PDB file of C-alpha atoms and ligand atoms in Angstrom:
ATOM      1  CA  MET A   1     -18.699 201.766 111.646  1.00  0.00           C
ATOM      2  CA  ARG A   2     -15.334 201.938 113.373  1.00  0.00           C
ATOM      3  CA  LYS A   3     -12.517 203.176 111.160  1.00  0.00           C
ATOM      4  CA  ALA A   4      -9.846 200.504 110.825  1.00  0.00           C
ATOM      5  CA  LEU A   5      -6.274 201.116 111.947  1.00  0.00           C
ATOM      6  CA  VAL A   6      -3.224 199.365 110.564  1.00  0.00           C
ATOM      7  CA  ALA A   7      -0.027 200.179 112.466  1.00  0.00           C
ATOM      8  CA  GLY A   8       3.444 198.934 111.619  1.00  0.00           C
ATOM      9  CA  ASN A   9       5.573 198.090 114.634  1.00  0.00           C
ATOM     10  CA  TRP A  10       9.075 198.165 113.224  1.00  0.00           C
ATOM     11  CA  LYS A  11      10.532 196.952 116.541  1.00  0.00           C
ATOM     12  CA  MET A  12      14.365 197.298 116.588  1.00  0.00           C
ATOM     13  CA  ASN A  13      14.779 197.325 112.826  1.00  0.00           C
ATOM     14  CA  GLY A  14      15.717 199.828 110.162  1.00  0.00           C
ATOM     15  CA  SER A  15      18.366 202.401 109.286  1.00  0.00           C
ATOM     16  CA  MET A  16      18.160 205.948 107.980  1.00  0.00           C
ATOM     17  CA  ALA A  17      18.568 204.688 104.437  1.00  0.00           C
ATOM     18  CA  SER A  18      16.224 201.695 104.588  1.00  0.00           C
ATOM     19  CA  ASN A  19      13.559 203.729 106.419  1.00  0.00           C
ATOM     20  CA  ARG A  20      13.557 206.388 103.720  1.00  0.00           C
ATOM     21  CA  GLU A  21      13.258 203.778 101.002  1.00  0.00           C
ATOM     22  CA  LEU A  22      10.370 202.052 102.777  1.00  0.00           C
ATOM     23  CA  LEU A  23       8.577 205.331 103.531  1.00  0.00           C
ATOM     24  CA  SER A  24       8.811 206.656 100.018  1.00  0.00           C
ATOM     25  CA  ALA A  25       7.179 203.441  98.752  1.00  0.00           C
ATOM     26  CA  LEU A  26       4.461 203.646 101.413  1.00  0.00           C
ATOM     27  CA  LYS A  27       3.734 207.313 100.756  1.00  0.00           C
ATOM     28  CA  GLU A  28       3.225 206.600  97.111  1.00  0.00           C
ATOM     29  CA  ALA A  29       0.993 203.565  97.606  1.00  0.00           C
ATOM     30  CA  ILE A  30      -1.099 204.711 100.590  1.00  0.00           C
ATOM     31  CA  PRO A  31      -3.127 207.766  99.620  1.00  0.00           C
ATOM     32  CA  GLY A  32      -5.248 207.972 102.773  1.00  0.00           C
ATOM     33  CA  SER A  33      -8.857 206.859 103.014  1.00  0.00           C
ATOM     34  CA  ASP A  34     -11.996 207.213 105.064  1.00  0.00           C
ATOM     35  CA  ALA A  35     -11.928 203.493 105.830  1.00  0.00           C
ATOM     36  CA  VAL A  36      -8.496 202.990 107.350  1.00  0.00           C
ATOM     37  CA  ASP A  37      -5.953 204.948 109.389  1.00  0.00           C
ATOM     38  CA  VAL A  38      -2.318 203.981 108.900  1.00  0.00           C
ATOM     39  CA  ALA A  39       0.631 204.505 111.239  1.00  0.00           C
ATOM     40  CA  VAL A  40       4.244 203.439 111.515  1.00  0.00           C
ATOM     41  CA  CYS A  41       6.114 203.020 114.799  1.00  0.00           C
ATOM     42  CA  PRO A  42       9.874 203.126 114.196  1.00  0.00           C
ATOM     43  CA  PRO A  43      12.629 202.952 116.811  1.00  0.00           C
ATOM     44  CA  ALA A  44      12.647 206.215 118.791  1.00  0.00           C
ATOM     45  CA  VAL A  45      15.888 207.598 117.344  1.00  0.00           C
ATOM     46  CA  TYR A  46      14.367 207.605 113.865  1.00  0.00           C
ATOM     47  CA  LEU A  47      11.095 209.281 114.826  1.00  0.00           C
ATOM     48  CA  PRO A  48      12.035 212.847 113.828  1.00  0.00           C
ATOM     49  CA  ASP A  49      13.320 211.779 110.427  1.00  0.00           C
ATOM     50  CA  VAL A  50      10.356 209.465 109.806  1.00  0.00           C
ATOM     51  CA  ARG A  51       8.017 212.281 110.770  1.00  0.00           C
ATOM     52  CA  ALA A  52       9.787 214.611 108.344  1.00  0.00           C
ATOM     53  CA  GLN A  53       9.588 212.054 105.525  1.00  0.00           C
ATOM     54  CA  LEU A  54       5.848 211.655 106.086  1.00  0.00           C
ATOM     55  CA  GLN A  55       5.084 215.363 106.456  1.00  0.00           C
ATOM     56  CA  GLY A  56       1.939 216.363 104.601  1.00  0.00           C
ATOM     57  CA  GLY A  57       0.872 212.771 103.910  1.00  0.00           C
ATOM     58  CA  SER A  58      -1.762 210.569 105.484  1.00  0.00           C
ATOM     59  CA  ILE A  59       0.483 208.151 107.399  1.00  0.00           C
ATOM     60  CA  ALA A  60       0.786 208.871 111.115  1.00  0.00           C
ATOM     61  CA  VAL A  61       3.755 208.181 113.361  1.00  0.00           C
ATOM     62  CA  GLY A  62       3.843 206.443 116.724  1.00  0.00           C
ATOM     63  CA  GLY A  63       6.348 205.491 119.396  1.00  0.00           C
ATOM     64  CA  GLN A  64       6.960 201.910 120.515  1.00  0.00           C
ATOM     65  CA  ASP A  65       6.916 202.743 124.232  1.00  0.00           C
ATOM     66  CA  CYS A  66       6.798 205.723 126.589  1.00  0.00           C
ATOM     67  CA  SER A  67       7.641 206.377 130.211  1.00  0.00           C
ATOM     68  CA  ASP A  68       4.965 206.545 132.848  1.00  0.00           C
ATOM     69  CA  GLU A  69       6.754 209.663 134.149  1.00  0.00           C
ATOM     70  CA  THR A  70       6.706 213.109 132.551  1.00  0.00           C
ATOM     71  CA  SER A  71      10.351 214.154 133.159  1.00  0.00           C
ATOM     72  CA  GLY A  72      13.226 213.684 135.551  1.00  0.00           C
ATOM     73  CA  ALA A  73      15.952 211.233 136.465  1.00  0.00           C
ATOM     74  CA  TYR A  74      14.860 208.263 134.336  1.00  0.00           C
ATOM     75  CA  THR A  75      17.893 207.392 132.261  1.00  0.00           C
ATOM     76  CA  GLY A  76      17.052 205.974 128.882  1.00  0.00           C
ATOM     77  CA  GLU A  77      13.339 206.661 129.081  1.00  0.00           C
ATOM     78  CA  ILE A  78      11.275 208.823 126.756  1.00  0.00           C
ATOM     79  CA  ALA A  79       8.292 210.830 127.989  1.00  0.00           C
ATOM     80  CA  ALA A  80       5.010 210.732 126.116  1.00  0.00           C
ATOM     81  CA  GLY A  81       5.140 214.518 125.895  1.00  0.00           C
ATOM     82  CA  MET A  82       8.432 214.263 123.992  1.00  0.00           C
ATOM     83  CA  LEU A  83       6.846 211.892 121.483  1.00  0.00           C
ATOM     84  CA  LYS A  84       3.961 214.315 121.102  1.00  0.00           C
ATOM     85  CA  GLU A  85       6.305 217.232 120.640  1.00  0.00           C
ATOM     86  CA  ILE A  86       8.025 215.640 117.671  1.00  0.00           C
ATOM     87  CA  GLY A  87       4.724 214.830 115.994  1.00  0.00           C
ATOM     88  CA  CYS A  88       3.675 211.368 117.147  1.00  0.00           C
ATOM     89  CA  GLU A  89      -0.026 210.582 117.305  1.00  0.00           C
ATOM     90  CA  TYR A  90       0.192 207.094 118.771  1.00  0.00           C
ATOM     91  CA  VAL A  91       2.320 205.090 121.177  1.00  0.00           C
ATOM     92  CA  ILE A  92       2.366 201.343 121.770  1.00  0.00           C
ATOM     93  CA  VAL A  93       2.242 200.400 125.456  1.00  0.00           C
ATOM     94  CA  GLY A  94       2.601 196.993 127.062  1.00  0.00           C
ATOM     95  CA  HIS A  95       3.983 195.110 124.094  1.00  0.00           C
ATOM     96  CA  SER A  96       4.643 191.510 125.122  1.00  0.00           C
ATOM     97  CA  GLU A  97       8.341 191.855 124.253  1.00  0.00           C
ATOM     98  CA  ARG A  98       8.608 194.643 126.847  1.00  0.00           C
ATOM     99  CA  ARG A  99       6.413 192.833 129.365  1.00  0.00           C
ATOM    100  CA  ALA A 100       8.893 189.950 129.054  1.00  0.00           C
ATOM    101  CA  ARG A 101      12.276 191.671 128.630  1.00  0.00           C
ATOM    102  CA  GLN A 102      11.708 194.824 130.690  1.00  0.00           C
ATOM    103  CA  ARG A 103       9.422 193.034 133.144  1.00  0.00           C
ATOM    104  CA  GLU A 104       6.638 195.563 132.648  1.00  0.00           C
ATOM    105  CA  ASP A 105       3.639 194.505 134.685  1.00  0.00           C
ATOM    106  CA  SER A 106       0.043 195.476 134.044  1.00  0.00           C
ATOM    107  CA  ASP A 107       0.006 198.291 136.620  1.00  0.00           C
ATOM    108  CA  TRP A 108       3.058 199.871 135.054  1.00  0.00           C
ATOM    109  CA  VAL A 109       1.542 199.525 131.596  1.00  0.00           C
ATOM    110  CA  ALA A 110      -1.639 201.179 132.864  1.00  0.00           C
ATOM    111  CA  ARG A 111       0.402 204.151 134.106  1.00  0.00           C
ATOM    112  CA  LYS A 112       2.025 204.418 130.668  1.00  0.00           C
ATOM    113  CA  PHE A 113      -1.421 204.350 129.046  1.00  0.00           C
ATOM    114  CA  ILE A 114      -2.509 207.218 131.298  1.00  0.00           C
ATOM    115  CA  ALA A 115       0.712 209.173 130.684  1.00  0.00           C
ATOM    116  CA  ALA A 116       0.280 208.756 126.916  1.00  0.00           C
ATOM    117  CA  GLN A 117      -3.242 210.129 126.975  1.00  0.00           C
ATOM    118  CA  ALA A 118      -2.274 212.974 129.285  1.00  0.00           C
ATOM    119  CA  ALA A 119       0.258 214.020 126.637  1.00  0.00           C
ATOM    120  CA  GLY A 120      -2.352 213.871 123.879  1.00  0.00           C
ATOM    121  CA  LEU A 121      -1.255 210.586 122.317  1.00  0.00           C
ATOM    122  CA  VAL A 122      -3.488 207.638 121.474  1.00  0.00           C
ATOM    123  CA  PRO A 123      -2.114 204.607 123.336  1.00  0.00           C
ATOM    124  CA  ILE A 124      -2.202 201.223 121.628  1.00  0.00           C
ATOM    125  CA  LEU A 125      -2.502 198.830 124.561  1.00  0.00           C
ATOM    126  CA  CYS A 126      -1.144 195.350 123.793  1.00  0.00           C
ATOM    127  CA  VAL A 127      -2.617 192.337 125.548  1.00  0.00           C
ATOM    128  CA  GLY A 128      -2.184 188.647 124.892  1.00  0.00           C
ATOM    129  CA  GLU A 129      -1.488 185.250 126.352  1.00  0.00           C
ATOM    130  CA  GLN A 130       1.551 182.969 126.195  1.00  0.00           C
ATOM    131  CA  LEU A 131       1.216 179.548 124.638  1.00  0.00           C
ATOM    132  CA  ALA A 132       1.262 177.913 128.091  1.00  0.00           C
ATOM    133  CA  ASP A 133      -1.634 180.154 129.164  1.00  0.00           C
ATOM    134  CA  ARG A 134      -3.686 179.105 126.152  1.00  0.00           C
ATOM    135  CA  GLU A 135      -2.916 175.437 126.701  1.00  0.00           C
ATOM    136  CA  ALA A 136      -3.942 175.773 130.335  1.00  0.00           C
ATOM    137  CA  GLY A 137      -7.229 177.406 129.342  1.00  0.00           C
ATOM    138  CA  GLN A 138      -6.105 180.698 130.872  1.00  0.00           C
ATOM    139  CA  THR A 139      -6.327 182.954 127.804  1.00  0.00           C
ATOM    140  CA  GLU A 140      -9.298 184.952 129.028  1.00  0.00           C
ATOM    141  CA  ALA A 141      -7.944 185.246 132.577  1.00  0.00           C
ATOM    142  CA  VAL A 142      -4.619 186.627 131.314  1.00  0.00           C
ATOM    143  CA  VAL A 143      -6.213 189.082 128.899  1.00  0.00           C
ATOM    144  CA  ALA A 144      -8.706 190.162 131.566  1.00  0.00           C
ATOM    145  CA  GLU A 145      -5.927 190.909 134.051  1.00  0.00           C
ATOM    146  CA  GLN A 146      -4.032 193.018 131.479  1.00  0.00           C
ATOM    147  CA  LEU A 147      -7.169 194.873 130.413  1.00  0.00           C
ATOM    148  CA  ASP A 148      -8.649 195.370 133.874  1.00  0.00           C
ATOM    149  CA  ALA A 149      -5.493 197.039 135.175  1.00  0.00           C
ATOM    150  CA  VAL A 150      -6.035 199.817 132.641  1.00  0.00           C
ATOM    151  CA  LEU A 151      -9.816 199.912 133.031  1.00  0.00           C
ATOM    152  CA  ASP A 152      -9.398 200.205 136.796  1.00  0.00           C
ATOM    153  CA  GLN A 153      -6.663 202.844 136.775  1.00  0.00           C
ATOM    154  CA  ALA A 154      -7.630 204.919 133.752  1.00  0.00           C
ATOM    155  CA  GLY A 155     -11.403 204.391 133.816  1.00  0.00           C
ATOM    156  CA  VAL A 156     -13.489 203.046 130.972  1.00  0.00           C
ATOM    157  CA  ALA A 157     -13.972 206.506 129.412  1.00  0.00           C
ATOM    158  CA  ALA A 158     -10.240 206.568 128.641  1.00  0.00           C
ATOM    159  CA  PHE A 159     -10.865 203.857 126.049  1.00  0.00           C
ATOM    160  CA  GLU A 160     -12.671 206.434 123.907  1.00  0.00           C
ATOM    161  CA  ARG A 161      -9.199 207.735 123.060  1.00  0.00           C
ATOM    162  CA  GLY A 162      -7.346 204.439 123.127  1.00  0.00           C
ATOM    163  CA  VAL A 163      -6.811 201.351 121.024  1.00  0.00           C
ATOM    164  CA  VAL A 164      -6.389 197.736 122.158  1.00  0.00           C
ATOM    165  CA  ALA A 165      -4.216 195.257 120.260  1.00  0.00           C
ATOM    166  CA  TYR A 166      -4.735 191.558 120.922  1.00  0.00           C
ATOM    167  CA  GLU A 167      -1.416 189.853 120.260  1.00  0.00           C
ATOM    168  CA  PRO A 168      -1.196 186.207 121.270  1.00  0.00           C
ATOM    169  CA  VAL A 169       2.461 185.891 122.256  1.00  0.00           C
ATOM    170  CA  TRP A 170       2.796 182.488 120.580  1.00  0.00           C
ATOM    171  CA  ALA A 171       1.827 184.049 117.237  1.00  0.00           C
ATOM    172  CA  ILE A 172       4.379 186.875 117.286  1.00  0.00           C
ATOM    173  CA  GLY A 173       7.184 186.448 114.793  1.00  0.00           C
ATOM    174  CA  THR A 174       6.591 182.718 114.679  1.00  0.00           C
ATOM    175  CA  GLY A 175       4.618 182.430 111.467  1.00  0.00           C
ATOM    176  CA  LEU A 176       1.810 180.909 113.553  1.00  0.00           C
ATOM    177  CA  THR A 177      -1.314 183.022 113.339  1.00  0.00           C
ATOM    178  CA  ALA A 178      -4.348 182.677 115.509  1.00  0.00           C
ATOM    179  CA  THR A 179      -7.096 181.229 113.374  1.00  0.00           C
ATOM    180  CA  PRO A 180      -9.805 183.760 112.582  1.00  0.00           C
ATOM    181  CA  GLU A 181     -12.018 181.857 115.051  1.00  0.00           C
ATOM    182  CA  GLN A 182      -9.445 182.039 117.861  1.00  0.00           C
ATOM    183  CA  ALA A 183      -8.863 185.728 117.244  1.00  0.00           C
ATOM    184  CA  ALA A 184     -12.570 186.497 116.950  1.00  0.00           C
ATOM    185  CA  GLU A 185     -13.254 184.785 120.260  1.00  0.00           C
ATOM    186  CA  VAL A 186     -10.727 186.886 122.175  1.00  0.00           C
ATOM    187  CA  HIS A 187     -11.680 190.109 120.397  1.00  0.00           C
ATOM    188  CA  ARG A 188     -15.303 189.528 121.386  1.00  0.00           C
ATOM    189  CA  PHE A 189     -14.202 188.786 124.947  1.00  0.00           C
ATOM    190  CA  ILE A 190     -12.296 192.100 125.087  1.00  0.00           C
ATOM    191  CA  ARG A 191     -15.206 194.087 123.680  1.00  0.00           C
ATOM    192  CA  ASP A 192     -17.660 192.412 126.072  1.00  0.00           C
ATOM    193  CA  ARG A 193     -15.396 193.123 129.029  1.00  0.00           C
ATOM    194  CA  VAL A 194     -15.260 196.825 128.159  1.00  0.00           C
ATOM    195  CA  ALA A 195     -19.004 196.785 127.434  1.00  0.00           C
ATOM    196  CA  ALA A 196     -19.680 195.478 130.934  1.00  0.00           C
ATOM    197  CA  ARG A 197     -18.459 198.904 132.106  1.00  0.00           C
ATOM    198  CA  ASP A 198     -19.750 201.035 129.214  1.00  0.00           C
ATOM    199  CA  SER A 199     -21.359 199.616 126.105  1.00  0.00           C
ATOM    200  CA  SER A 200     -21.058 202.776 124.070  1.00  0.00           C
ATOM    201  CA  VAL A 201     -17.311 203.035 124.720  1.00  0.00           C
ATOM    202  CA  ALA A 202     -16.974 199.348 123.808  1.00  0.00           C
ATOM    203  CA  GLY A 203     -18.903 199.888 120.579  1.00  0.00           C
ATOM    204  CA  GLY A 204     -16.479 202.572 119.437  1.00  0.00           C
ATOM    205  CA  LEU A 205     -13.279 200.844 120.597  1.00  0.00           C
ATOM    206  CA  ARG A 206     -10.817 199.758 117.933  1.00  0.00           C
ATOM    207  CA  ILE A 207      -9.404 196.316 118.702  1.00  0.00           C
ATOM    208  CA  LEU A 208      -6.493 195.332 116.466  1.00  0.00           C
ATOM    209  CA  TYR A 209      -5.082 191.862 115.918  1.00  0.00           C
ATOM    210  CA  GLY A 210      -1.315 191.304 115.902  1.00  0.00           C
ATOM    211  CA  GLY A 211       0.783 188.179 115.427  1.00  0.00           C
ATOM    212  CA  SER A 212       2.156 187.075 112.055  1.00  0.00           C
ATOM    213  CA  VAL A 213      -0.337 189.115 110.036  1.00  0.00           C
ATOM    214  CA  LYS A 214       0.763 188.811 106.414  1.00  0.00           C
ATOM    215  CA  ALA A 215      -0.599 189.887 103.058  1.00  0.00           C
ATOM    216  CA  ASP A 216      -2.190 186.478 102.542  1.00  0.00           C
ATOM    217  CA  ASN A 217      -4.019 186.126 105.884  1.00  0.00           C
ATOM    218  CA  ALA A 218      -4.990 189.758 106.536  1.00  0.00           C
ATOM    219  CA  ALA A 219      -8.271 189.741 104.612  1.00  0.00           C
ATOM    220  CA  GLY A 220      -9.595 186.724 106.533  1.00  0.00           C
ATOM    221  CA  LEU A 221      -8.830 188.378 109.865  1.00  0.00           C
ATOM    222  CA  PHE A 222     -10.110 191.845 108.973  1.00  0.00           C
ATOM    223  CA  ALA A 223     -13.379 190.432 107.683  1.00  0.00           C
ATOM    224  CA  LEU A 224     -14.353 189.528 111.254  1.00  0.00           C
ATOM    225  CA  PRO A 225     -16.708 191.991 112.900  1.00  0.00           C
ATOM    226  CA  ASP A 226     -14.663 192.635 116.057  1.00  0.00           C
ATOM    227  CA  ILE A 227     -11.283 192.948 114.342  1.00  0.00           C
ATOM    228  CA  ASP A 228     -10.663 196.580 113.476  1.00  0.00           C
ATOM    229  CA  GLY A 229      -7.257 196.329 111.851  1.00  0.00           C
ATOM    230  CA  GLY A 230      -3.827 195.084 112.770  1.00  0.00           C
ATOM    231  CA  LEU A 231      -0.566 195.732 114.553  1.00  0.00           C
ATOM    232  CA  ILE A 232       1.974 194.432 112.092  1.00  0.00           C
ATOM    233  CA  GLY A 233       5.542 193.414 112.927  1.00  0.00           C
ATOM    234  CA  GLY A 234       7.700 191.694 110.306  1.00  0.00           C
ATOM    235  CA  ALA A 235       5.411 192.363 107.353  1.00  0.00           C
ATOM    236  CA  SER A 236       5.463 196.114 108.061  1.00  0.00           C
ATOM    237  CA  LEU A 237       9.127 196.219 107.028  1.00  0.00           C
ATOM    238  CA  ASP A 238       8.279 195.199 103.486  1.00  0.00           C
ATOM    239  CA  ALA A 239       6.464 197.889 101.493  1.00  0.00           C
ATOM    240  CA  GLY A 240       4.547 195.490  99.265  1.00  0.00           C
ATOM    241  CA  SER A 241       3.321 193.394 102.190  1.00  0.00           C
ATOM    242  CA  PHE A 242       2.361 196.355 104.343  1.00  0.00           C
ATOM    243  CA  VAL A 243       0.471 198.054 101.509  1.00  0.00           C
ATOM    244  CA  ALA A 244      -1.396 194.809 100.784  1.00  0.00           C
ATOM    245  CA  ILE A 245      -2.383 194.561 104.470  1.00  0.00           C
ATOM    246  CA  VAL A 246      -3.551 198.189 104.506  1.00  0.00           C
ATOM    247  CA  ASN A 247      -5.572 197.538 101.356  1.00  0.00           C
ATOM    248  CA  ALA A 248      -7.134 194.429 102.930  1.00  0.00           C
ATOM    249  CA  ALA A 249      -8.270 196.543 105.889  1.00  0.00           C
ATOM    250  CA  GLY A 250      -9.637 199.177 103.547  1.00  0.00           C
ATOM    251  CA  ALA A 251     -11.519 196.582 101.528  1.00  0.00           C
ATOM    252  CA  ALA A 252     -13.002 195.049 104.687  1.00  0.00           C
ATOM    253  CA  ARG A 253     -14.294 198.502 105.741  1.00  0.00           C
ATOM    254  CA  GLY A 254     -14.842 199.956 102.291  1.00  0.00           C
ATOM    255  CA  PRO A 255     -18.012 200.826 100.385  1.00  0.00           C
ATOM    256  CA  GLY A 256     -20.662 198.161 100.523  1.00  0.00           C
ATOM    257  CA  THR A 257     -19.554 196.809 103.905  1.00  0.00           C
ATOM    258  CA  PRO A 258     -22.457 196.584 106.324  1.00  0.00           C
TER     259      PRO A 258
HETATM  260  P1  13P B 301       4.836 189.879 113.794  1.00  0.00           P
HETATM  261  O1  13P B 301       3.839 190.497 112.821  1.00  0.00           O
HETATM  262  O2  13P B 301       6.253 189.953 113.305  1.00  0.00           O
HETATM  263  O3  13P B 301       4.409 188.540 114.254  1.00  0.00           O
HETATM  264  O4  13P B 301       4.823 190.834 115.098  1.00  0.00           O
HETATM  265  C1  13P B 301       3.609 191.177 115.666  1.00  0.00           C
HETATM  266  C2  13P B 301       3.852 192.206 116.703  1.00  0.00           C
HETATM  267  O5  13P B 301       4.421 191.920 117.732  1.00  0.00           O
HETATM  268  C3  13P B 301       3.392 193.570 116.438  1.00  0.00           C
HETATM  269  O6  13P B 301       3.475 194.378 117.569  1.00  0.00           O
END
């Protein structure tokens, strides 16, 4: 049984004061469990303070992006090794907002994935189609291109220490969620595509769903066999919602689950 992962992607939200308030509520309500790992990914400037607030607890910390380079003249970038040094365990790479705004292409994202692992971080690789892709029947082709770039450059074995997040772009921040059937179909496609290279790696790979996951739809998504948790945007900024989503993942993987 794969351990679930629920990660909060705070995006460009928060403040010192609101972060501390949110974290103290999360620390109290999320004791740590064998069924689900939990992480928060705040804006980079807050990482040291968030790490300090969470010290000694069960909630891990992740970055929202890292450079593909290790050091040097890259103004504004943050190396994976720097994230590791301040206590991060995870880093999101290839989020659709960065693919769109920073024009990150799949090769670049693959280099970030490799750089993250080289620094000892677990990359959370985001893949997902735009609405126009889905309407044109191109969902699998788009996801395959994003996934294959990493499989080709990093090798399938790298996915033993990586996580994939399927985030249909049309479901992000829109209140539209993929139906459990739509999500399940793409999750299965991703697992099968990794399995075509190595079935044991595919069997152990955590594939998260992201895109308007809320307290009231999380259980239905996490009940599906190929959905191993979630990457949560808006709802991760609200303690009650995020805790409910974590609990839904725990219940889906808890005692009595086949
Ligand atoms: P929302 O949960 O706000 O739709 O965001 C999803 C997301 O992009 C997480 O990375």
